PDB file of C-alpha atoms in Angstrom:
ATOM      1  CA  MET A 159      23.758  43.272 -51.176  1.00 59.00           C
ATOM      2  CA  TYR A 160      22.915  40.954 -48.279  1.00 61.00           C
ATOM      3  CA  ILE A 161      25.257  38.255 -49.577  1.00 66.00           C
ATOM      4  CA  LEU A 162      28.080  40.802 -49.857  1.00 73.00           C
ATOM      5  CA  PHE A 163      27.388  41.860 -46.229  1.00 69.00           C
ATOM      6  CA  ILE A 164      27.600  38.218 -44.998  1.00 70.00           C
ATOM      7  CA  VAL A 165      30.769  37.579 -47.014  1.00 75.00           C
ATOM      8  CA  LEU A 166      32.413  40.751 -45.614  1.00 77.00           C
ATOM      9  CA  MET A 167      31.474  39.752 -42.009  1.00 71.00           C
ATOM     10  CA  ILE A 168      33.058  36.349 -42.565  1.00 71.00           C
ATOM     11  CA  VAL A 169      36.235  37.787 -44.178  1.00 75.00           C
ATOM     12  CA  LEU A 170      36.524  40.380 -41.359  1.00 72.00           C
ATOM     13  CA  PHE A 171      36.221  37.675 -38.799  1.00 68.00           C
ATOM     14  CA  ILE A 172      38.822  35.506 -40.439  1.00 68.00           C
ATOM     15  CA  VAL A 173      41.258  38.368 -40.828  1.00 68.00           C
ATOM     16  CA  THR A 174      40.893  39.598 -37.242  1.00 69.00           C
ATOM     17  CA  SER A 175      41.155  36.075 -35.765  1.00 67.00           C
ATOM     18  CA  SER A 176      44.741  34.907 -35.179  1.00 64.00           C
ATOM     19  CA  SER A 177      43.909  31.168 -35.495  1.00 65.00           C
ATOM     20  CA  PHE A 178      40.589  30.821 -37.257  1.00 60.00           C
ATOM     21  CA  ALA A 179      39.200  27.263 -37.189  1.00 65.00           C
ATOM     22  CA  TYR A 180      35.756  27.313 -38.635  1.00 63.00           C
ATOM     23  CA  GLN A 181      34.816  23.911 -37.086  1.00 66.00           C
ATOM     24  CA  TYR A 182      34.732  25.581 -33.670  1.00 67.00           C
ATOM     25  CA  TYR A 183      31.881  27.806 -34.781  1.00 71.00           C
ATOM     26  CA  ILE A 184      29.734  25.082 -36.358  1.00 76.00           C
ATOM     27  CA  ASP A 185      27.029  23.714 -33.970  1.00 81.00           C
ATOM     28  CA  PRO A 186      23.962  22.643 -35.910  1.00 87.00           C
ATOM     29  CA  ILE A 187      22.184  21.660 -32.635  1.00 89.00           C
ATOM     30  CA  SER A 188      22.264  25.318 -31.511  1.00 89.00           C
ATOM     31  CA  LEU A 189      20.875  26.434 -34.844  1.00 89.00           C
ATOM     32  CA  VAL A 190      18.090  23.798 -34.711  1.00 92.00           C
ATOM     33  CA  ILE A 191      17.175  24.861 -31.186  1.00 92.00           C
ATOM     34  CA  LEU A 192      16.956  28.571 -32.232  1.00 93.00           C
ATOM     35  CA  LEU A 193      14.774  27.723 -35.181  1.00 93.00           C
ATOM     36  CA  LEU A 194      12.586  25.280 -33.281  1.00 95.00           C
ATOM     37  CA  VAL A 195      11.586  28.142 -30.988  1.00 94.00           C
ATOM     38  CA  ALA A 196      11.448  31.001 -33.432  1.00 94.00           C
ATOM     39  CA  ILE A 197       9.465  29.373 -36.280  1.00 95.00           C
ATOM     40  CA  PRO A 198       6.520  28.067 -34.037  1.00 95.00           C
ATOM     41  CA  VAL A 199       6.291  31.515 -32.494  1.00 95.00           C
ATOM     42  CA  LEU A 200       5.865  33.020 -35.924  1.00 94.00           C
ATOM     43  CA  ILE A 201       3.389  30.295 -36.836  1.00 95.00           C
ATOM     44  CA  SER A 202       1.370  30.770 -33.638  1.00 96.00           C
ATOM     45  CA  THR A 203       1.109  34.517 -34.095  1.00 94.00           C
ATOM     46  CA  GLY A 204       0.063  34.139 -37.714  1.00 95.00           C
ATOM     47  CA  LEU A 205       3.094  36.026 -39.013  1.00 95.00           C
ATOM     48  CA  MET A 206       4.979  33.201 -40.753  1.00 95.00           C
ATOM     49  CA  LYS A 207       3.563  34.150 -44.167  1.00 95.00           C
ATOM     50  CA  ASP A 208       4.370  37.796 -43.490  1.00 95.00           C
ATOM     51  CA  PHE A 209       7.966  36.831 -42.517  1.00 95.00           C
ATOM     52  CA  ASN A 210       8.352  34.996 -45.887  1.00 94.00           C
ATOM     53  CA  ASN A 211       6.709  37.963 -47.555  1.00 93.00           C
ATOM     54  CA  ALA A 212       9.230  40.388 -45.954  1.00 93.00           C
ATOM     55  CA  PHE A 213      12.021  39.002 -48.176  1.00 91.00           C
ATOM     56  CA  LYS A 214      10.050  39.608 -51.286  1.00 90.00           C
ATOM     57  CA  LEU A 215       8.940  43.085 -50.264  1.00 90.00           C
ATOM     58  CA  GLY A 216      12.298  44.156 -48.801  1.00 86.00           C
ATOM     59  CA  LEU A 217      14.548  42.878 -51.515  1.00 83.00           C
ATOM     60  CA  SER A 218      12.517  43.739 -54.632  1.00 82.00           C
ATOM     61  CA  LYS A 219      13.066  46.979 -56.451  1.00 78.00           C
ATOM     62  CA  LYS A 220       9.480  47.206 -57.610  1.00 79.00           C
ATOM     63  CA  LYS A 221       6.883  49.010 -55.532  1.00 77.00           C
ATOM     64  CA  GLU A 222       4.584  46.187 -54.739  1.00 81.00           C
ATOM     65  CA  GLY A 223       2.497  45.274 -51.789  1.00 85.00           C
ATOM     66  CA  THR A 224       0.003  47.209 -49.702  1.00 90.00           C
ATOM     67  CA  ILE A 225       0.720  49.255 -46.677  1.00 91.00           C
ATOM     68  CA  ARG A 226      -0.836  46.580 -44.490  1.00 94.00           C
ATOM     69  CA  GLU A 227       1.443  43.844 -45.982  1.00 94.00           C
ATOM     70  CA  VAL A 228       4.531  45.964 -45.353  1.00 93.00           C
ATOM     71  CA  LYS A 229       3.473  46.723 -41.763  1.00 95.00           C
ATOM     72  CA  ARG A 230       2.856  43.081 -41.106  1.00 95.00           C
ATOM     73  CA  ALA A 231       6.214  42.160 -42.684  1.00 95.00           C
ATOM     74  CA  ILE A 232       7.978  44.743 -40.353  1.00 96.00           C
ATOM     75  CA  GLU A 233       6.268  43.210 -37.421  1.00 97.00           C
ATOM     76  CA  ALA A 234       7.228  39.644 -38.415  1.00 97.00           C
ATOM     77  CA  VAL A 235      10.869  40.551 -38.874  1.00 97.00           C
ATOM     78  CA  ALA A 236      10.939  42.421 -35.574  1.00 97.00           C
ATOM     79  CA  LEU A 237       9.290  39.584 -33.753  1.00 97.00           C
ATOM     80  CA  PHE A 238      11.757  36.995 -35.281  1.00 97.00           C
ATOM     81  CA  GLN A 239      14.689  39.107 -34.129  1.00 97.00           C
ATOM     82  CA  LYS A 240      13.399  39.491 -30.584  1.00 97.00           C
ATOM     83  CA  VAL A 241      12.548  35.765 -30.279  1.00 97.00           C
ATOM     84  CA  ILE A 242      15.756  34.557 -31.776  1.00 96.00           C
ATOM     85  CA  ILE A 243      17.885  36.807 -29.501  1.00 96.00           C
ATOM     86  CA  THR A 244      15.891  35.830 -26.428  1.00 96.00           C
ATOM     87  CA  THR A 245      16.167  32.171 -27.367  1.00 96.00           C
ATOM     88  CA  GLY A 246      19.904  32.479 -27.812  1.00 95.00           C
ATOM     89  CA  ILE A 247      20.354  33.940 -24.386  1.00 96.00           C
ATOM     90  CA  VAL A 248      18.174  31.342 -22.736  1.00 95.00           C
ATOM     91  CA  ALA A 249      19.957  28.491 -24.552  1.00 93.00           C
ATOM     92  CA  PHE A 250      23.291  29.841 -23.385  1.00 94.00           C
ATOM     93  CA  PHE A 251      22.237  29.989 -19.742  1.00 94.00           C
ATOM     94  CA  LEU A 252      20.593  26.520 -19.875  1.00 92.00           C
ATOM     95  CA  SER A 253      23.773  25.128 -21.460  1.00 89.00           C
ATOM     96  CA  ALA A 254      26.032  26.887 -18.943  1.00 88.00           C
ATOM     97  CA  ILE A 255      23.925  25.632 -16.006  1.00 90.00           C
ATOM     98  CA  LEU A 256      24.139  22.006 -17.323  1.00 87.00           C
ATOM     99  CA  VAL A 257      27.903  22.323 -17.763  1.00 86.00           C
ATOM    100  CA  VAL A 258      28.419  23.752 -14.155  1.00 85.00           C
ATOM    101  CA  ILE A 259      26.082  21.147 -12.607  1.00 87.00           C
ATOM    102  CA  GLN A 260      28.311  18.327 -14.031  1.00 84.00           C
ATOM    103  CA  LYS A 261      31.299  19.811 -12.092  1.00 78.00           C
ATOM    104  CA  PRO A 262      33.835  19.303 -14.943  1.00 75.00           C
ATOM    105  CA  ARG A 263      37.649  19.786 -14.542  1.00 81.00           C
ATOM    106  CA  TYR A 264      38.925  23.152 -15.660  1.00 78.00           C
ATOM    107  CA  GLU A 265      40.248  21.722 -18.936  1.00 79.00           C
ATOM    108  CA  ILE A 266      36.769  20.677 -19.963  1.00 80.00           C
ATOM    109  CA  LEU A 267      34.893  23.679 -18.435  1.00 82.00           C
ATOM    110  CA  MET A 268      36.242  26.372 -20.763  1.00 83.00           C
ATOM    111  CA  PRO A 269      35.588  24.511 -23.966  1.00 81.00           C
ATOM    112  CA  SER A 270      32.045  23.600 -22.752  1.00 82.00           C
ATOM    113  CA  ILE A 271      31.277  27.250 -22.044  1.00 85.00           C
ATOM    114  CA  ALA A 272      32.685  28.101 -25.504  1.00 83.00           C
ATOM    115  CA  VAL A 273      30.248  25.741 -27.096  1.00 84.00           C
ATOM    116  CA  ALA A 274      27.443  27.232 -25.057  1.00 87.00           C
ATOM    117  CA  LEU A 275      28.306  30.617 -26.474  1.00 90.00           C
ATOM    118  CA  VAL A 276      27.613  29.531 -30.024  1.00 89.00           C
ATOM    119  CA  ALA A 277      23.856  29.741 -29.618  1.00 91.00           C
ATOM    120  CA  PRO A 278      23.875  33.534 -28.727  1.00 94.00           C
ATOM    121  CA  LEU A 279      26.459  34.065 -31.494  1.00 89.00           C
ATOM    122  CA  TYR A 280      24.124  32.476 -34.033  1.00 91.00           C
ATOM    123  CA  ALA A 281      21.128  34.546 -32.659  1.00 94.00           C
ATOM    124  CA  GLY A 282      23.070  37.745 -32.918  1.00 92.00           C
ATOM    125  CA  VAL A 283      24.272  37.018 -36.461  1.00 87.00           C
ATOM    126  CA  MET A 284      20.737  36.178 -37.582  1.00 91.00           C
ATOM    127  CA  ALA A 285      19.357  39.372 -35.986  1.00 93.00           C
ATOM    128  CA  LEU A 286      22.233  41.351 -37.584  1.00 88.00           C
ATOM    129  CA  ILE A 287      21.446  39.950 -40.967  1.00 87.00           C
ATOM    130  CA  LEU A 288      17.746  40.680 -40.591  1.00 92.00           C
ATOM    131  CA  GLN A 289      18.318  44.340 -39.476  1.00 91.00           C
ATOM    132  CA  PRO A 290      18.899  45.776 -42.977  1.00 88.00           C
ATOM    133  CA  LEU A 291      15.764  43.991 -44.169  1.00 91.00           C
ATOM    134  CA  GLU A 292      13.673  45.569 -41.434  1.00 93.00           C
ATOM    135  CA  VAL A 293      15.103  48.984 -42.273  1.00 92.00           C
ATOM    136  CA  SER A 294      14.401  48.640 -46.000  1.00 91.00           C
ATOM    137  CA  LEU A 295      10.808  47.622 -45.140  1.00 93.00           C
ATOM    138  CA  LYS A 296      10.374  50.700 -42.950  1.00 94.00           C
ATOM    139  CA  LEU A 297      11.799  52.942 -45.643  1.00 91.00           C
ATOM    140  CA  ARG A 298       9.400  51.368 -48.142  1.00 91.00           C
ATOM    141  CA  LEU A 299       6.528  51.997 -45.600  1.00 92.00           C
ATOM    142  CA  GLN A 300       7.526  55.683 -45.358  1.00 92.00           C
ATOM    143  CA  ASP A 301       7.670  56.031 -49.097  1.00 89.00           C
ATOM    144  CA  MET A 302       4.211  54.442 -49.421  1.00 88.00           C
ATOM    145  CA  LEU A 303       2.687  56.707 -46.763  1.00 89.00           C
ATOM    146  CA  HIS A 304       4.131  59.858 -48.418  1.00 87.00           C
ATOM    147  CA  GLU A 305       2.721  59.053 -51.890  1.00 74.00           C
TER     148      GLU A 305
END
């Protein structure tokens, strides 16, 4: 279901864009920066194992895991979403500041700002992809509490 969601988002984006050029949206450095901040935060809080466990608990059809594991998985996913969005915003502002400090010509300014916007775009997409996982974990927790 998640793969279908991702594919539909990509198709929707391609259809609504008049001149879609995927190479403009690929910036591995932004992705690395986002993950280099988010993953250590999960590790330092002790929620990395729970974040990995969230996928197993949220995507499986079997009723497995304890209430404590589900609660910790919800916290890990919520923390990852918050950290990734905050990191995307900070990365954008840092990139924009660096671009403006260099005092580029107008022809260079707009593409540079566009590249800086890729980090918050990646952050938003990651948070959007994780949102259904968080909801399914919360529903599983409610089912476990009512049993």
